[in-house]
Each structure stands twice: as structure tokens, then as C-alpha cells.
Amino acid sequence: VAPGTEHTIPYVVQIHNAVNERGWREIRQWESLRCNDNPQLVRFIGRPKDLSPRARFYSGLWMRNEPFDRHDWYVSREDGSDVRRYVIDFYNGKEQSVDTNVGGLTEGSGGGEQKKNASLPSMYLDVRPALDDVDSAIDRSKMFVKEAF
């Protein structure tokens, strides 16, 4: 931890937990296609330097920004069988400004302290089963149809 930034650790932990929870919710949606109501995380691997084929395609063809991180999560059924790999690409989203005025007072409204607007981090997660088998490809097709219609 860089000196002087220790006070930010609780916020970083909150953001990290919120992002992991969002990724897990999306994995549970995918697993529901397999009637797996209680998936178990077996392991995960951080791969921040590796672009997934999809991220490489999007960044090259559509000039989209590359993800800032990638994880591979391995998920099984409740009994530990049928392990499936999921790819999660993490993209920076648009900044969201937050009014940090103390007491809701603005400059010139009677002596309230004025602070600058702060930015909340915003992220987009692209979560999907890796194309390691035919079932994963079928599930990706099913989810596409489900979301499109």
C-alpha cells in the first residue's frame, strides 16, 4: 500500500466485494440454464495480461478499449461434479459524479463548506462460459436469444 493511501483500503475492499458479487450473480444466471441452483466456486485465476478472444476481437475490430482485468472462474455443481470455466472481462465504465457538498449547501448559500464532486468507479463485466465444450456454446446461444427477445 502506498504511503498515505491507507485510508482508502475500506473503500477498495467494498468495491472489490461489490464487483465479485455482481460477477457471481451473472454466473448464477448462466448456471440456471443448466438447472444448477447452487453452483460452487472451485477456484479462480487472475489473468490481467491475457486478452480473451472476445476482448481481442472487440478491441481490434470495434476499437473498443481493452479490459483492465480478466479472471477465469471455475464453477461446479453442488456435488463438485461438472466443472465449467467462466471468463470475466472487466472494463472501465463511464465515471459517475457524486455531489459531496456538506449539508447539501452550495457555494454562496450561507457559509456551507463546498467540496468538489467526486467520481465513483464504474465497471462493466462481460461474464460468459468459456467455449471449452459444445454445451457452453449452446448456453451462450440460449442466453443471447433470452436477452435479445
Tab-separated table of N, CA and C in Angstrom:
chain	number	residue	atom	x	y	z
A	1	VAL	N	0.853	-1.174	0.000
A	1	VAL	CA	0.000	0.000	0.000
A	1	VAL	C	0.897	1.235	0.000
A	2	ALA	N	0.597	2.137	-0.898
A	2	ALA	CA	1.382	3.366	-0.993
A	2	ALA	C	1.180	4.217	0.257
A	3	PRO	N	2.242	4.815	0.761
A	3	PRO	CA	2.108	5.658	1.957
A	3	PRO	C	1.066	6.756	1.747
A	4	GLY	N	0.237	6.951	2.752
A	4	GLY	CA	-0.786	7.984	2.695
A	4	GLY	C	-2.100	7.533	2.091
A	5	THR	N	-2.157	6.304	1.610
A	5	THR	CA	-3.396	5.816	0.994
A	5	THR	C	-4.101	4.767	1.849
A	6	GLU	N	-3.619	4.540	3.034
A	6	GLU	CA	-4.201	3.519	3.904
A	6	GLU	C	-5.686	3.753	4.150
A	7	HIS	N	-6.090	5.022	4.198
A	7	HIS	CA	-7.492	5.355	4.470
A	7	HIS	C	-8.439	4.887	3.361
A	8	THR	N	-7.910	4.574	2.190
A	8	THR	CA	-8.758	4.152	1.073
A	8	THR	C	-9.030	2.646	1.080
A	9	ILE	N	-8.318	1.901	1.898
A	9	ILE	CA	-8.452	0.436	1.885
A	9	ILE	C	-9.888	-0.026	2.112
A	10	PRO	N	-10.632	0.503	3.092
A	10	PRO	CA	-12.017	0.040	3.249
A	10	PRO	C	-12.867	0.253	1.996
A	11	TYR	N	-12.632	1.339	1.274
A	11	TYR	CA	-13.395	1.608	0.054
A	11	TYR	C	-13.009	0.636	-1.059
A	12	VAL	N	-11.732	0.363	-1.171
A	12	VAL	CA	-11.263	-0.584	-2.179
A	12	VAL	C	-11.857	-1.966	-1.911
A	13	VAL	N	-11.894	-2.379	-0.655
A	13	VAL	CA	-12.470	-3.673	-0.294
A	13	VAL	C	-13.962	-3.708	-0.638
A	14	GLN	N	-14.686	-2.622	-0.343
A	14	GLN	CA	-16.117	-2.570	-0.664
A	14	GLN	C	-16.344	-2.696	-2.169
A	15	ILE	N	-15.558	-1.977	-2.950
A	15	ILE	CA	-15.689	-2.024	-4.409
A	15	ILE	C	-15.364	-3.426	-4.914
A	16	HIS	N	-14.282	-3.996	-4.418
A	16	HIS	CA	-13.877	-5.341	-4.832
A	16	HIS	C	-14.973	-6.350	-4.522
A	17	ASN	N	-15.543	-6.278	-3.333
A	17	ASN	CA	-16.615	-7.200	-2.954
A	17	ASN	C	-17.853	-7.011	-3.821
A	18	ALA	N	-18.214	-5.766	-4.103
A	18	ALA	CA	-19.386	-5.490	-4.930
A	18	ALA	C	-19.191	-6.041	-6.346
A	19	VAL	N	-18.001	-5.892	-6.891
A	19	VAL	CA	-17.718	-6.399	-8.234
A	19	VAL	C	-17.777	-7.927	-8.247
A	20	ASN	N	-17.197	-8.564	-7.233
A	20	ASN	CA	-17.255	-10.036	-7.164
A	20	ASN	C	-18.685	-10.524	-7.026
A	21	GLU	N	-19.495	-9.841	-6.224
A	21	GLU	CA	-20.899	-10.235	-6.066
A	21	GLU	C	-21.655	-10.104	-7.377
A	22	ARG	N	-21.374	-9.045	-8.120
A	22	ARG	CA	-22.047	-8.873	-9.414
A	22	ARG	C	-21.638	-9.987	-10.378
A	23	GLY	N	-20.349	-10.323	-10.411
A	23	GLY	CA	-19.884	-11.415	-11.257
A	23	GLY	C	-20.529	-12.738	-10.874
A	24	TRP	N	-20.662	-12.982	-9.560
A	24	TRP	CA	-21.272	-14.230	-9.095
A	24	TRP	C	-22.751	-14.297	-9.467
A	25	ARG	N	-23.466	-13.158	-9.368
A	25	ARG	CA	-24.876	-13.132	-9.781
A	25	ARG	C	-25.011	-13.521	-11.250
A	26	GLU	N	-24.119	-13.004	-12.081
A	26	GLU	CA	-24.192	-13.325	-13.510
A	26	GLU	C	-23.862	-14.791	-13.766
A	27	ILE	N	-22.904	-15.332	-13.039
A	27	ILE	CA	-22.587	-16.753	-13.184
A	27	ILE	C	-23.783	-17.598	-12.761
A	28	ARG	N	-24.466	-17.206	-11.700
A	28	ARG	CA	-25.657	-17.950	-11.263
A	28	ARG	C	-26.741	-17.933	-12.344
A	29	GLN	N	-26.869	-16.810	-13.067
A	29	GLN	CA	-27.831	-16.765	-14.173
A	29	GLN	C	-27.451	-17.779	-15.252
A	30	TRP	N	-26.163	-17.835	-15.583
A	30	TRP	CA	-25.705	-18.803	-16.572
A	30	TRP	C	-25.956	-20.225	-16.072
A	31	GLU	N	-25.649	-20.464	-14.806
A	31	GLU	CA	-25.804	-21.806	-14.253
A	31	GLU	C	-27.271	-22.231	-14.192
A	32	SER	N	-28.182	-21.268	-14.094
A	32	SER	CA	-29.609	-21.614	-14.084
A	32	SER	C	-30.019	-22.272	-15.404
A	33	LEU	N	-29.312	-21.969	-16.491
A	33	LEU	CA	-29.585	-22.632	-17.769
A	33	LEU	C	-29.284	-24.124	-17.687
A	34	ARG	N	-28.402	-24.496	-16.756
A	34	ARG	CA	-28.036	-25.907	-16.568
A	34	ARG	C	-28.785	-26.522	-15.383
A	35	CYS	N	-29.784	-25.800	-14.879
A	35	CYS	CA	-30.566	-26.253	-13.709
A	35	CYS	C	-29.667	-26.477	-12.498
A	36	ASN	N	-28.632	-25.674	-12.386
A	36	ASN	CA	-27.715	-25.743	-11.244
A	36	ASN	C	-28.041	-24.576	-10.325
A	37	ASP	N	-28.901	-24.832	-9.349
A	37	ASP	CA	-29.374	-23.769	-8.461
A	37	ASP	C	-28.399	-23.418	-7.345
A	38	ASN	N	-27.387	-24.239	-7.134
A	38	ASN	CA	-26.436	-23.984	-6.061
A	38	ASN	C	-25.002	-24.218	-6.551
A	39	PRO	N	-24.534	-23.383	-7.483
A	39	PRO	CA	-23.178	-23.574	-8.002
A	39	PRO	C	-22.137	-23.301	-6.914
A	40	GLN	N	-20.991	-23.928	-7.079
A	40	GLN	CA	-19.889	-23.778	-6.134
A	40	GLN	C	-18.666	-23.261	-6.881
A	41	LEU	N	-18.019	-22.248	-6.332
A	41	LEU	CA	-16.766	-21.756	-6.903
A	41	LEU	C	-15.660	-22.719	-6.502
A	42	VAL	N	-15.015	-23.331	-7.494
A	42	VAL	CA	-13.947	-24.288	-7.231
A	42	VAL	C	-12.616	-23.556	-7.080
A	43	ARG	N	-12.348	-22.646	-8.019
A	43	ARG	CA	-11.127	-21.842	-7.983
A	43	ARG	C	-11.258	-20.717	-8.995
A	44	PHE	N	-10.351	-19.764	-8.909
A	44	PHE	CA	-10.305	-18.715	-9.919
A	44	PHE	C	-8.861	-18.338	-10.173
A	45	ILE	N	-8.633	-17.813	-11.350
A	45	ILE	CA	-7.300	-17.401	-11.758
A	45	ILE	C	-7.403	-15.988	-12.313
A	46	GLY	N	-6.599	-15.089	-11.786
A	46	GLY	CA	-6.498	-13.745	-12.343
A	46	GLY	C	-5.548	-13.768	-13.527
A	47	ARG	N	-5.984	-13.202	-14.638
A	47	ARG	CA	-5.169	-13.194	-15.857
A	47	ARG	C	-5.170	-11.790	-16.462
A	48	PRO	N	-4.688	-10.791	-15.723
A	48	PRO	CA	-4.806	-9.404	-16.184
A	48	PRO	C	-4.066	-9.087	-17.480
A	49	LYS	N	-3.070	-9.856	-17.826
A	49	LYS	CA	-2.294	-9.585	-19.043
A	49	LYS	C	-2.823	-10.341	-20.262
A	50	ASP	N	-3.751	-11.273	-20.042
A	50	ASP	CA	-4.269	-12.102	-21.138
A	50	ASP	C	-5.597	-11.561	-21.638
A	51	LEU	N	-5.662	-11.277	-22.925
A	51	LEU	CA	-6.932	-10.886	-23.533
A	51	LEU	C	-7.692	-12.143	-23.937
A	52	SER	N	-8.957	-12.177	-23.607
A	52	SER	CA	-9.790	-13.272	-24.085
A	52	SER	C	-9.981	-13.079	-25.592
A	53	PRO	N	-10.318	-14.146	-26.313
A	53	PRO	CA	-10.561	-13.976	-27.751
A	53	PRO	C	-11.635	-12.923	-28.040
A	54	ARG	N	-12.676	-12.895	-27.223
A	54	ARG	CA	-13.737	-11.911	-27.430
A	54	ARG	C	-13.222	-10.488	-27.219
A	55	ALA	N	-12.442	-10.272	-26.165
A	55	ALA	CA	-11.889	-8.940	-25.896
A	55	ALA	C	-10.939	-8.519	-27.018
A	56	ARG	N	-10.147	-9.454	-27.512
A	56	ARG	CA	-9.232	-9.153	-28.620
A	56	ARG	C	-10.032	-8.765	-29.863
A	57	PHE	N	-11.105	-9.498	-30.137
A	57	PHE	CA	-11.958	-9.221	-31.293
A	57	PHE	C	-12.602	-7.843	-31.165
A	58	TYR	N	-13.213	-7.561	-30.011
A	58	TYR	CA	-13.895	-6.278	-29.817
A	58	TYR	C	-12.926	-5.101	-29.860
A	59	SER	N	-11.776	-5.245	-29.240
A	59	SER	CA	-10.842	-4.117	-29.204
A	59	SER	C	-10.211	-3.892	-30.575
A	60	GLY	N	-9.993	-4.954	-31.325
A	60	GLY	CA	-9.381	-4.812	-32.640
A	60	GLY	C	-10.349	-4.354	-33.711
A	61	LEU	N	-11.525	-4.947	-33.738
A	61	LEU	CA	-12.482	-4.660	-34.801
A	61	LEU	C	-13.302	-3.409	-34.518
A	62	TRP	N	-13.775	-3.266	-33.300
A	62	TRP	CA	-14.669	-2.155	-32.977
A	62	TRP	C	-13.979	-1.016	-32.243
A	63	MET	N	-12.676	-1.087	-32.126
A	63	MET	CA	-11.897	-0.047	-31.448
A	63	MET	C	-12.375	0.199	-30.022
A	64	ARG	N	-12.854	-0.843	-29.401
A	64	ARG	CA	-13.291	-0.767	-28.009
A	64	ARG	C	-12.050	-0.841	-27.116
A	65	ASN	N	-12.102	-0.195	-25.956
A	65	ASN	CA	-10.988	-0.285	-25.026
A	65	ASN	C	-10.816	-1.724	-24.554
A	66	GLU	N	-9.573	-2.103	-24.321
A	66	GLU	CA	-9.306	-3.425	-23.785
A	66	GLU	C	-9.737	-3.486	-22.330
A	67	PRO	N	-10.108	-4.661	-21.839
A	67	PRO	CA	-10.447	-4.782	-20.421
A	67	PRO	C	-9.209	-4.524	-19.567
A	68	PHE	N	-9.417	-4.020	-18.355
A	68	PHE	CA	-8.280	-3.774	-17.475
A	68	PHE	C	-7.920	-5.010	-16.663
A	69	ASP	N	-8.790	-6.012	-16.675
A	69	ASP	CA	-8.507	-7.243	-15.945
A	69	ASP	C	-9.321	-8.376	-16.551
A	70	ARG	N	-8.877	-9.585	-16.270
A	70	ARG	CA	-9.594	-10.782	-16.698
A	70	ARG	C	-9.441	-11.827	-15.609
A	71	HIS	N	-10.511	-12.534	-15.331
A	71	HIS	CA	-10.484	-13.675	-14.420
A	71	HIS	C	-11.093	-14.874	-15.112
A	72	ASP	N	-10.597	-16.034	-14.775
A	72	ASP	CA	-11.244	-17.290	-15.146
A	72	ASP	C	-11.728	-17.918	-13.846
A	73	TRP	N	-13.035	-18.130	-13.733
A	73	TRP	CA	-13.637	-18.748	-12.555
A	73	TRP	C	-14.092	-20.140	-12.942
A	74	TYR	N	-13.770	-21.111	-12.106
A	74	TYR	CA	-14.170	-22.496	-12.319
A	74	TYR	C	-15.286	-22.822	-11.335
A	75	VAL	N	-16.429	-23.239	-11.875
A	75	VAL	CA	-17.649	-23.434	-11.088
A	75	VAL	C	-18.139	-24.859	-11.303
A	76	SER	N	-18.616	-25.474	-10.210
A	76	SER	CA	-19.130	-26.843	-10.304
A	76	SER	C	-20.562	-26.897	-9.796
A	77	ARG	N	-21.155	-28.050	-9.979
A	77	ARG	CA	-22.443	-28.325	-9.354
A	77	ARG	C	-22.218	-28.486	-7.863
A	78	GLU	N	-23.301	-28.507	-7.100
A	78	GLU	CA	-23.214	-28.591	-5.638
A	78	GLU	C	-22.395	-29.804	-5.184
A	79	ASP	N	-22.485	-30.922	-5.902
A	79	ASP	CA	-21.760	-32.139	-5.509
A	79	ASP	C	-20.310	-32.153	-5.993
A	80	GLY	N	-19.876	-31.060	-6.624
A	80	GLY	CA	-18.492	-30.958	-7.081
A	80	GLY	C	-18.251	-31.480	-8.483
A	81	SER	N	-19.296	-31.959	-9.141
A	81	SER	CA	-19.144	-32.512	-10.488
A	81	SER	C	-19.340	-31.431	-11.548
A	82	ASP	N	-18.984	-31.788	-12.763
A	82	ASP	CA	-19.289	-30.972	-13.939
A	82	ASP	C	-18.733	-29.549	-13.824
A	83	VAL	N	-17.415	-29.426	-13.721
A	83	VAL	CA	-16.766	-28.117	-13.592
A	83	VAL	C	-16.802	-27.394	-14.929
A	84	ARG	N	-17.192	-26.123	-14.878
A	84	ARG	CA	-17.245	-25.279	-16.068
A	84	ARG	C	-16.412	-24.026	-15.808
A	85	ARG	N	-15.668	-23.609	-16.842
A	85	ARG	CA	-14.852	-22.395	-16.741
A	85	ARG	C	-15.645	-21.212	-17.279
A	86	TYR	N	-15.614	-20.111	-16.527
A	86	TYR	CA	-16.217	-18.856	-16.955
A	86	TYR	C	-15.124	-17.827	-17.151
A	87	VAL	N	-15.280	-17.004	-18.182
A	87	VAL	CA	-14.363	-15.907	-18.443
A	87	VAL	C	-15.066	-14.618	-18.038
A	88	ILE	N	-14.369	-13.794	-17.279
A	88	ILE	CA	-14.899	-12.493	-16.881
A	88	ILE	C	-13.907	-11.433	-17.322
A	89	ASP	N	-14.328	-10.576	-18.229
A	89	ASP	CA	-13.532	-9.417	-18.636
A	89	ASP	C	-14.070	-8.201	-17.904
A	90	PHE	N	-13.170	-7.419	-17.322
A	90	PHE	CA	-13.522	-6.233	-16.543
A	90	PHE	C	-13.153	-4.987	-17.340
A	91	TYR	N	-14.159	-4.177	-17.644
A	91	TYR	CA	-13.955	-2.946	-18.408
A	91	TYR	C	-14.260	-1.731	-17.541
A	92	ASN	N	-13.522	-0.659	-17.783
A	92	ASN	CA	-13.859	0.608	-17.140
A	92	ASN	C	-15.122	1.149	-17.771
A	93	GLY	N	-16.017	1.665	-16.921
A	93	GLY	CA	-17.244	2.276	-17.408
A	93	GLY	C	-17.108	3.784	-17.391
A	94	LYS	N	-18.225	4.455	-17.555
A	94	LYS	CA	-18.240	5.911	-17.502
A	94	LYS	C	-18.186	6.353	-16.048
A	95	GLU	N	-17.491	7.461	-15.793
A	95	GLU	CA	-17.449	7.989	-14.440
A	95	GLU	C	-18.801	8.558	-14.066
A	96	GLN	N	-19.157	8.363	-12.796
A	96	GLN	CA	-20.397	8.909	-12.263
A	96	GLN	C	-20.007	9.903	-11.175
A	97	SER	N	-20.416	11.159	-11.338
A	97	SER	CA	-20.044	12.136	-10.323
A	97	SER	C	-21.061	12.122	-9.187
A	98	VAL	N	-20.548	12.399	-8.005
A	98	VAL	CA	-21.364	12.407	-6.808
A	98	VAL	C	-21.195	13.754	-6.131
A	99	ASP	N	-22.306	14.376	-5.763
A	99	ASP	CA	-22.259	15.652	-5.063
A	99	ASP	C	-21.822	15.400	-3.635
A	100	THR	N	-20.699	16.008	-3.250
A	100	THR	CA	-20.171	15.789	-1.902
A	100	THR	C	-20.287	17.034	-1.039
A	101	ASN	N	-21.240	17.905	-1.358
A	101	ASN	CA	-21.429	19.103	-0.544
A	101	ASN	C	-21.844	18.706	0.863
A	102	VAL	N	-21.247	19.351	1.850
A	102	VAL	CA	-21.594	19.086	3.239
A	102	VAL	C	-22.932	19.745	3.533
A	103	GLY	N	-23.865	18.975	4.037
A	103	GLY	CA	-25.179	19.501	4.394
A	103	GLY	C	-25.998	19.940	3.204
A	104	GLY	N	-25.566	19.578	2.019
A	104	GLY	CA	-26.313	19.938	0.823
A	104	GLY	C	-26.186	21.408	0.465
A	105	LEU	N	-25.312	22.122	1.130
A	105	LEU	CA	-25.146	23.542	0.857
A	105	LEU	C	-24.206	23.741	-0.312
A	106	THR	N	-24.487	24.738	-1.094
A	106	THR	CA	-23.625	25.034	-2.220
A	106	THR	C	-22.947	26.370	-1.976
A	107	GLU	N	-21.942	26.638	-2.755
A	107	GLU	CA	-21.169	27.859	-2.602
A	107	GLU	C	-22.088	29.078	-2.662
A	108	GLY	N	-21.881	29.983	-1.719
A	108	GLY	CA	-22.663	31.210	-1.694
A	108	GLY	C	-24.025	31.048	-1.041
A	109	SER	N	-24.284	29.922	-0.384
A	109	SER	CA	-25.604	29.743	0.188
A	109	SER	C	-25.602	29.860	1.706
A	110	GLY	N	-24.617	30.529	2.229
A	110	GLY	CA	-24.662	30.777	3.657
A	110	GLY	C	-23.552	30.121	4.443
A	111	GLY	N	-22.379	29.965	3.848
A	111	GLY	CA	-21.236	29.527	4.616
A	111	GLY	C	-21.021	28.034	4.668
A	112	GLY	N	-21.780	27.264	3.931
A	112	GLY	CA	-21.552	25.818	3.913
A	112	GLY	C	-20.243	25.490	3.230
A	113	GLU	N	-19.590	24.430	3.674
A	113	GLU	CA	-18.322	24.026	3.081
A	113	GLU	C	-18.576	23.403	1.716
A	114	GLN	N	-17.880	23.879	0.714
A	114	GLN	CA	-18.027	23.371	-0.655
A	114	GLN	C	-16.892	22.405	-0.942
A	115	LYS	N	-17.238	21.216	-1.380
A	115	LYS	CA	-16.240	20.246	-1.804
A	115	LYS	C	-16.468	19.950	-3.278
A	116	LYS	N	-15.412	19.522	-3.937
A	116	LYS	CA	-15.542	19.145	-5.345
A	116	LYS	C	-16.340	17.859	-5.463
A	117	ASN	N	-16.968	17.686	-6.616
A	117	ASN	CA	-17.673	16.442	-6.876
A	117	ASN	C	-16.658	15.311	-6.995
A	118	ALA	N	-16.987	14.180	-6.455
A	118	ALA	CA	-16.126	13.006	-6.517
A	118	ALA	C	-16.635	12.071	-7.605
A	119	SER	N	-15.766	11.193	-8.055
A	119	SER	CA	-16.152	10.217	-9.062
A	119	SER	C	-16.242	8.842	-8.432
A	120	LEU	N	-17.325	8.147	-8.726
A	120	LEU	CA	-17.458	6.759	-8.311
A	120	LEU	C	-16.945	5.883	-9.438
A	121	PRO	N	-16.234	4.825	-9.098
A	121	PRO	CA	-15.781	3.931	-10.166
A	121	PRO	C	-16.974	3.220	-10.797
A	122	SER	N	-16.889	3.026	-12.073
A	122	SER	CA	-17.936	2.331	-12.803
A	122	SER	C	-17.265	1.262	-13.637
A	123	MET	N	-17.831	0.067	-13.609
A	123	MET	CA	-17.245	-1.043	-14.352
A	123	MET	C	-18.324	-1.797	-15.098
A	124	TYR	N	-17.899	-2.384	-16.186
A	124	TYR	CA	-18.746	-3.286	-16.947
A	124	TYR	C	-18.083	-4.653	-16.901
A	125	LEU	N	-18.841	-5.669	-16.546
A	125	LEU	CA	-18.333	-7.036	-16.515
A	125	LEU	C	-18.948	-7.813	-17.665
A	126	ASP	N	-18.108	-8.458	-18.442
A	126	ASP	CA	-18.558	-9.337	-19.512
A	126	ASP	C	-18.311	-10.761	-19.024
A	127	VAL	N	-19.378	-11.423	-18.561
A	127	VAL	CA	-19.298	-12.748	-17.946
A	127	VAL	C	-19.946	-13.756	-18.880
A	128	ARG	N	-19.231	-14.844	-19.172
A	128	ARG	CA	-19.792	-15.887	-20.021
A	128	ARG	C	-18.995	-17.170	-19.856
A	129	PRO	N	-19.630	-18.297	-20.172
A	129	PRO	CA	-18.885	-19.556	-20.127
A	129	PRO	C	-17.822	-19.562	-21.225
A	130	ALA	N	-16.657	-20.095	-20.889
A	130	ALA	CA	-15.610	-20.245	-21.906
A	130	ALA	C	-16.083	-21.273	-22.926
A	131	LEU	N	-15.661	-21.103	-24.141
A	131	LEU	CA	-16.076	-22.035	-25.201
A	131	LEU	C	-15.189	-23.274	-25.185
A	132	ASP	N	-15.267	-23.999	-24.054
A	132	ASP	CA	-14.461	-25.205	-23.882
A	132	ASP	C	-15.178	-26.469	-24.339
A	133	ASP	N	-16.493	-26.371	-24.551
A	133	ASP	CA	-17.260	-27.554	-24.960
A	133	ASP	C	-18.529	-27.111	-25.681
A	134	VAL	N	-19.206	-28.060	-26.279
A	134	VAL	CA	-20.418	-27.781	-27.052
A	134	VAL	C	-21.520	-27.219	-26.159
A	135	ASP	N	-21.660	-27.754	-24.941
A	135	ASP	CA	-22.715	-27.274	-24.031
A	135	ASP	C	-22.559	-25.787	-23.715
A	136	SER	N	-21.321	-25.337	-23.564
A	136	SER	CA	-21.095	-23.915	-23.293
A	136	SER	C	-21.509	-23.059	-24.478
A	137	ALA	N	-21.219	-23.521	-25.683
A	137	ALA	CA	-21.621	-22.789	-26.888
A	137	ALA	C	-23.146	-22.739	-26.997
A	138	ILE	N	-23.797	-23.838	-26.675
A	138	ILE	CA	-25.267	-23.869	-26.720
A	138	ILE	C	-25.844	-22.907	-25.689
A	139	ASP	N	-25.286	-22.912	-24.477
A	139	ASP	CA	-25.780	-21.997	-23.444
A	139	ASP	C	-25.569	-20.542	-23.827
A	140	ARG	N	-24.448	-20.241	-24.474
A	140	ARG	CA	-24.231	-18.858	-24.919
A	140	ARG	C	-25.271	-18.462	-25.963
A	141	SER	N	-25.638	-19.384	-26.829
A	141	SER	CA	-26.692	-19.110	-27.817
A	141	SER	C	-28.041	-18.907	-27.130
A	142	LYS	N	-28.347	-19.754	-26.158
A	142	LYS	CA	-29.599	-19.612	-25.413
A	142	LYS	C	-29.682	-18.265	-24.716
A	143	MET	N	-28.586	-17.846	-24.081
A	143	MET	CA	-28.595	-16.569	-23.345
A	143	MET	C	-28.739	-15.405	-24.314
A	144	PHE	N	-28.108	-15.510	-25.482
A	144	PHE	CA	-28.241	-14.456	-26.482
A	144	PHE	C	-29.700	-14.284	-26.876
A	145	VAL	N	-30.371	-15.384	-27.150
A	145	VAL	CA	-31.780	-15.342	-27.543
A	145	VAL	C	-32.620	-14.798	-26.380
A	146	LYS	N	-32.354	-15.274	-25.169
A	146	LYS	CA	-33.113	-14.827	-23.992
A	146	LYS	C	-32.989	-13.320	-23.789
A	147	GLU	N	-31.774	-12.778	-23.952
A	147	GLU	CA	-31.570	-11.340	-23.739
A	147	GLU	C	-32.072	-10.508	-24.905
A	148	ALA	N	-32.030	-11.072	-26.121
A	148	ALA	CA	-32.444	-10.323	-27.307
A	148	ALA	C	-33.973	-10.239	-27.425
A	149	PHE	N	-34.659	-11.238	-26.914
A	149	PHE	CA	-36.115	-11.270	-27.087
A	149	PHE	C	-36.734	-11.369	-25.738
